[in-house]
Coordinates of C-alpha atoms and ligand atoms in Angstrom, one line a residue:
M1 CA 116.3 100.6 94.9
I2 CA 113.5 97.6 95.7
D3 CA 110.4 97.7 93.6
T4 CA 107.2 96.8 95.5
T5 CA 104.7 98.2 93.4
C6 CA 101.6 95.9 92.0
R7 CA 99.5 96.6 89.6
I8 CA 95.8 95.6 88.9
A9 CA 94.0 96.8 85.6
D10 CA 95.8 100.2 85.2
V11 CA 95.7 100.9 88.5
V12 CA 99.2 100.9 90.4
F13 CA 99.7 100.3 93.7
K14 CA 103.0 101.7 95.4
N15 CA 103.1 98.8 97.6
P16 CA 100.9 95.4 98.2
V17 CA 99.7 96.4 101.4
V18 CA 96.0 97.2 101.1
M19 CA 93.8 98.1 104.3
A20 CA 90.8 95.4 104.3
S21 CA 87.2 96.3 103.9
G22 CA 84.8 96.9 107.5
T23 CA 88.3 96.8 109.2
F24 CA 89.2 100.5 108.3
G25 CA 86.4 102.9 108.2
F26 CA 87.2 104.8 105.4
G27 CA 90.4 106.0 106.9
R28 CA 90.2 108.9 108.7
E29 CA 90.3 107.3 112.2
Y30 CA 93.6 105.6 111.2
A31 CA 95.0 108.8 109.6
R32 CA 95.8 110.1 113.6
Y33 CA 98.0 107.2 113.5
Y34 CA 100.3 107.4 110.7
D35 CA 100.3 108.6 107.1
L36 CA 97.8 106.9 104.9
N37 CA 99.8 107.5 101.8
K38 CA 102.3 105.1 102.8
L39 CA 99.7 102.4 102.1
G40 CA 99.5 100.7 98.8
G41 CA 95.9 101.1 99.2
L42 CA 92.6 100.9 101.6
S43 CA 89.0 99.6 100.9
G44 CA 86.4 101.7 102.6
K45 CA 83.6 100.1 104.7
G46 CA 80.9 97.9 102.8
L47 CA 78.3 100.3 101.1
T48 CA 74.8 99.4 100.1
L49 CA 72.6 101.9 97.9
H50 CA 71.0 103.2 100.7
P51 CA 72.2 103.4 104.5
K52 CA 71.8 100.2 106.7
E53 CA 71.8 99.8 110.3
G54 CA 73.4 96.4 110.5
N55 CA 72.4 93.7 113.0
L56 CA 70.7 94.1 116.1
G57 CA 72.4 92.6 119.4
L58 CA 76.2 91.5 120.2
R59 CA 78.4 92.2 117.1
V60 CA 81.7 90.7 117.8
W61 CA 83.2 88.2 119.9
E62 CA 86.9 87.2 120.4
T63 CA 88.0 83.7 119.4
A64 CA 91.1 82.0 120.5
S65 CA 93.1 83.0 117.5
G66 CA 90.7 85.5 115.5
M67 CA 87.2 87.1 116.2
L68 CA 83.9 86.2 115.1
N69 CA 81.8 89.7 113.8
S70 CA 78.3 89.8 112.7
V71 CA 78.2 93.6 111.9
G72 CA 75.5 93.1 108.9
L73 CA 77.2 95.5 106.5
E74 CA 76.1 98.7 108.8
N75 CA 77.2 101.7 106.5
P76 CA 76.0 105.4 105.7
G77 CA 74.7 104.4 102.1
I78 CA 76.6 105.5 98.7
R79 CA 75.2 109.0 98.4
R80 CA 76.3 110.1 102.0
F81 CA 79.9 108.1 101.0
L82 CA 80.0 110.3 98.0
S83 CA 79.0 113.6 99.8
K84 CA 81.0 113.3 103.1
E85 CA 83.7 110.8 102.5
V86 CA 85.0 111.3 98.8
P87 CA 86.1 114.9 99.6
Y88 CA 88.6 113.2 102.3
W89 CA 89.5 110.3 100.0
Q90 CA 90.2 112.5 97.3
Q91 CA 93.2 114.1 99.0
L92 CA 94.8 110.5 99.7
D93 CA 97.7 109.3 97.4
T94 CA 96.8 105.6 97.7
V95 CA 94.7 103.4 95.7
R96 CA 91.0 104.1 97.1
I97 CA 88.7 101.2 96.7
V98 CA 85.1 101.3 97.0
N99 CA 83.4 98.0 98.6
L100 CA 80.0 97.4 97.2
G101 CA 77.5 95.4 98.9
G102 CA 73.8 94.9 97.8
H103 CA 70.7 92.9 98.9
S104 CA 69.4 92.1 95.3
I105 CA 70.8 92.2 91.9
A106 CA 68.9 95.2 91.5
E107 CA 70.2 97.0 94.2
Y108 CA 74.0 95.9 93.0
E109 CA 73.6 97.7 89.5
E110 CA 72.1 100.7 90.8
G111 CA 74.8 101.0 93.0
A112 CA 77.4 100.5 90.3
Q113 CA 75.6 102.8 88.3
L114 CA 75.6 105.5 90.7
L115 CA 79.2 105.2 91.7
E116 CA 80.1 105.1 88.0
Q117 CA 78.0 108.6 87.3
F118 CA 79.7 110.2 90.2
S119 CA 83.3 108.8 89.1
L120 CA 82.6 110.3 85.4
S121 CA 81.6 113.8 86.7
G122 CA 84.5 113.6 88.6
K123 CA 86.9 113.0 86.2
A124 CA 85.3 115.5 83.9
A125 CA 86.1 118.0 86.6
G126 CA 89.8 116.7 86.8
Q127 CA 89.2 115.0 90.0
K128 CA 89.1 111.2 90.6
A129 CA 86.7 109.9 93.4
Y130 CA 88.1 106.3 93.8
D131 CA 90.1 103.9 91.7
M132 CA 88.2 100.9 91.7
I133 CA 85.0 98.7 93.1
E134 CA 85.6 95.7 95.0
L135 CA 82.5 93.9 94.7
N136 CA 81.4 92.0 97.8
I137 CA 79.2 89.0 97.1
S138 CA 80.3 87.3 100.1
C139 CA 79.0 89.1 103.4
P140 CA 78.0 86.3 105.6
N141 CA 76.3 88.2 107.8
V142 CA 73.5 89.3 106.0
K143 CA 70.3 87.6 106.2
E144 CA 68.5 88.6 102.8
G145 CA 71.0 88.4 100.1
G146 CA 74.3 88.6 101.4
M147 CA 75.9 85.3 100.9
A148 CA 73.5 83.9 99.2
Y149 CA 75.1 85.5 96.1
G150 CA 78.5 84.4 97.0
I151 CA 77.9 80.7 97.4
H152 CA 76.3 79.4 93.9
V153 CA 78.4 80.3 90.7
E154 CA 75.0 81.1 88.8
T155 CA 73.6 83.5 90.8
A156 CA 77.0 84.9 91.4
R157 CA 77.4 85.3 87.6
E158 CA 74.2 87.3 87.3
V159 CA 75.7 90.2 89.9
V160 CA 79.0 90.1 88.5
M161 CA 77.7 90.6 84.9
R162 CA 75.2 93.4 85.6
V163 CA 77.9 95.1 87.7
R164 CA 80.4 94.7 84.9
R165 CA 77.9 96.3 82.5
A166 CA 77.1 99.3 84.7
T167 CA 80.6 100.7 85.3
T168 CA 83.8 101.4 83.4
L169 CA 85.9 101.4 86.8
P170 CA 88.2 98.5 87.4
L171 CA 86.4 95.8 89.1
V172 CA 87.6 93.2 91.6
V173 CA 85.2 90.9 92.7
K174 CA 85.8 89.6 96.6
L175 CA 84.9 85.9 97.2
S176 CA 83.5 84.2 100.0
P177 CA 85.3 81.3 101.1
N178 CA 81.9 79.4 101.8
A179 CA 81.7 79.4 98.1
R180 CA 80.6 75.6 96.9
D181 CA 82.8 75.7 94.1
L182 CA 85.4 78.8 94.9
V183 CA 87.6 78.0 91.9
G184 CA 84.5 77.6 89.8
M185 CA 83.4 81.1 91.1
A186 CA 86.9 82.6 90.4
V187 CA 86.9 81.8 86.8
M188 CA 83.1 82.8 86.1
C189 CA 84.4 86.1 87.6
E190 CA 87.2 86.0 85.1
E191 CA 84.7 85.1 82.2
E192 CA 82.6 87.9 83.2
G193 CA 85.2 90.6 82.9
A194 CA 86.2 90.9 86.4
D195 CA 89.9 92.7 86.6
G196 CA 90.9 91.1 89.4
L197 CA 89.6 89.0 92.7
S198 CA 89.9 89.4 96.6
L199 CA 89.7 86.6 99.0
V200 CA 88.8 85.5 101.4
N201 CA 86.1 87.0 103.3
T202 CA 85.3 85.5 106.4
F203 CA 84.2 81.8 107.4
S204 CA 80.6 81.2 108.6
A205 CA 81.2 80.1 112.2
M206 CA 79.1 79.9 115.6
K207 CA 79.5 80.8 119.0
I208 CA 77.1 79.3 121.7
D209 CA 76.3 81.0 125.5
I210 CA 76.0 77.7 127.0
H211 CA 74.4 79.4 130.0
K212 CA 71.7 80.8 127.8
R213 CA 71.5 77.6 125.7
S214 CA 71.5 80.1 122.3
S215 CA 73.9 81.5 119.9
V216 CA 75.5 84.9 121.1
F217 CA 74.5 86.5 117.7
E218 CA 71.1 87.2 116.5
N219 CA 71.7 85.6 113.2
L220 CA 72.8 82.4 114.8
Y221 CA 75.9 82.2 112.7
A222 CA 78.7 85.2 112.1
G223 CA 81.8 85.7 110.2
L224 CA 85.3 84.3 111.6
S225 CA 88.6 86.0 110.5
G226 CA 91.9 86.8 111.9
P227 CA 95.2 84.3 112.2
A228 CA 92.9 81.2 112.7
I229 CA 91.7 81.4 109.0
K230 CA 95.5 82.2 107.4
P231 CA 96.2 78.6 106.7
I232 CA 93.2 78.1 104.8
A233 CA 92.8 81.3 103.1
L234 CA 96.4 80.8 102.0
R235 CA 95.7 77.6 100.4
M236 CA 92.3 78.9 98.6
V237 CA 94.2 82.0 97.3
H238 CA 97.0 79.3 96.0
E239 CA 94.4 77.3 94.2
V240 CA 92.5 80.4 92.7
C241 CA 95.6 82.1 91.3
K242 CA 96.3 78.7 89.7
A243 CA 93.3 78.8 87.9
V244 CA 92.9 82.6 86.8
S245 CA 95.1 84.8 84.9
I246 CA 93.4 87.8 86.5
P247 CA 95.5 89.5 89.6
V248 CA 94.2 88.5 93.1
M249 CA 94.2 90.4 96.5
G250 CA 94.9 87.7 99.2
M251 CA 93.6 88.2 102.4
G252 CA 92.7 85.9 105.6
G253 CA 94.5 86.4 108.9
I254 CA 97.5 88.5 107.8
S255 CA 99.6 89.9 110.8
S256 CA 103.1 90.0 109.8
A257 CA 105.2 90.6 106.8
E258 CA 106.4 87.2 106.6
D259 CA 102.7 86.1 106.5
M260 CA 102.2 88.6 103.5
I261 CA 105.1 87.1 101.7
E262 CA 103.3 83.9 101.9
F263 CA 100.3 85.1 100.2
I264 CA 102.5 86.6 97.3
M265 CA 104.3 83.5 97.0
A266 CA 101.4 81.7 96.8
G267 CA 100.5 83.9 93.9
A268 CA 98.7 87.1 95.5
E269 CA 99.5 90.4 93.6
T270 CA 98.7 92.5 96.4
V271 CA 97.4 91.5 100.1
Q272 CA 94.8 92.8 102.2
I273 CA 95.2 93.4 106.5
G274 CA 91.7 93.3 108.2
T275 CA 91.1 91.8 111.8
H276 CA 95.0 93.2 112.6
N277 CA 93.9 96.5 112.4
F278 CA 92.1 96.1 115.4
V279 CA 95.3 94.5 117.4
N280 CA 97.5 97.3 116.1
L281 CA 96.3 100.6 114.9
R282 CA 99.6 101.4 113.2
A283 CA 99.8 97.6 111.4
G284 CA 99.4 99.3 107.8
E285 CA 102.5 101.6 108.5
E286 CA 104.6 98.5 110.3
L287 CA 103.6 95.8 107.6
T288 CA 104.9 98.4 104.9
A289 CA 108.0 98.7 106.5
G290 CA 108.5 95.3 107.3
L291 CA 107.9 94.1 103.8
E292 CA 110.7 96.4 102.7
A293 CA 112.9 95.2 105.4
F294 CA 112.6 91.7 104.4
M295 CA 112.9 92.2 100.8
R296 CA 116.2 93.9 101.5
R297 CA 117.7 91.2 104.0
E298 CA 116.6 88.5 101.4
G299 CA 118.1 90.6 98.6
I300 CA 114.6 90.6 96.6
Q301 CA 114.4 93.7 94.1
S302 CA 111.4 93.4 93.1
L303 CA 108.0 91.3 94.2
T304 CA 107.8 89.6 90.8
E305 CA 111.0 87.3 91.7
I306 CA 108.7 85.7 94.6
R307 CA 105.3 86.2 93.1
G308 CA 103.5 82.7 92.7
I309 CA 106.5 80.5 92.9
L310 CA 104.7 77.5 94.4
Ligands
FMN1 C1 84.5 93.9 111.9 C2 84.4 93.3 110.3 C3 83.8 94.1 109.1 C4 83.8 93.8 108.0 N1 83.1 94.5 107.0 C5 83.4 93.8 105.7 C6 82.7 94.8 104.3 O1 81.8 95.8 104.8 N2 82.9 94.1 103.3 C7 83.8 93.1 103.1 O2 84.1 92.8 101.6 N3 84.4 92.4 104.1 C8 84.1 92.9 105.2 N4 84.9 92.3 106.0 C9 85.7 91.2 106.1 C10 87.3 91.7 106.1 O3 87.6 92.7 104.8 C11 88.2 90.3 105.3 O4 88.0 89.9 104.2 C12 88.2 89.3 106.3 O5 88.0 89.9 107.7 C13 89.6 88.3 106.2 O6 90.7 89.0 106.6 P1 91.5 89.0 108.1 O7 91.5 87.8 108.7 O8 92.4 89.8 107.7 O9 90.3 89.8 108.9 C14 84.8 92.5 107.5 C15 85.4 92.2 108.4 C16 85.6 92.4 109.9 C17 86.5 91.5 110.9

């Protein structure tokens, strides 16, 4: 019997395949294509305390081997998520991760408090609403705040510390590849009590319309994701895994079972699949099956045999 289970804090994933925030909505749309309970987990669209409309103008641009996005954290706000999406999440048997964004430290803190209160009242009623928080200090497409928190260690420390104090839920901090000192950032998160890390978010990038002589995006820069970033993301995950002892959810351009194996060999506990969901609506199901097939072919009984071997 092959063992694909993974663990972050006290949360057990049946397999390492987690759908990445912002590429999977809250899951409903993909549930038409396969049984989401086959997944290790899913991270919902990034939420802010109040609803947010997102950026104006063009929001996505396809590149040679990936995509640029400038969505700007459009989301229904935490309260609407709690009333409309959580009842759906409660029917799922997979790890459910709330991705928390914000525009100020106070907003991050208040958001975490709200999630904590709701989670506690759900637990008291015998129903778990979600399993962990993924704290996004790394969105590159939001003008005010957003990436500013994910770039400098000391600003990020304040956010992580305040959110850590505000919640007893397992906390994973999502790091930006645009951080000035990625390893320093990871070490800081561990010091501040994070239960895990996820990386990477999108890379700050650009596309110019040479006829209009302007950026195609209102915010000038956008976030690059997809196969183009995979080798760099893999190196970053490897570096961070060497520097911390908390588990890492690795991502960036994963589109096959072999890609997932690379991230696990680099030290990742679980992986996340983002842009590939737009290429293949059944990616989650197929990658989960592909991972097990690979393990069977290679005679691997458990992921611990190959994790972090480099
Ligand atoms: C359209 C789009 C929206 C995204 N929205 C979020 C978000 O709300 N919160 C977040 O933490 N990451 C967000 N991300 C980043 C992804 O979760 C992931 O970190 C990134 O795309 C790299 O993985 P990939 O190359 O597999 O897509 C978004 C990515 C895309 C493409």
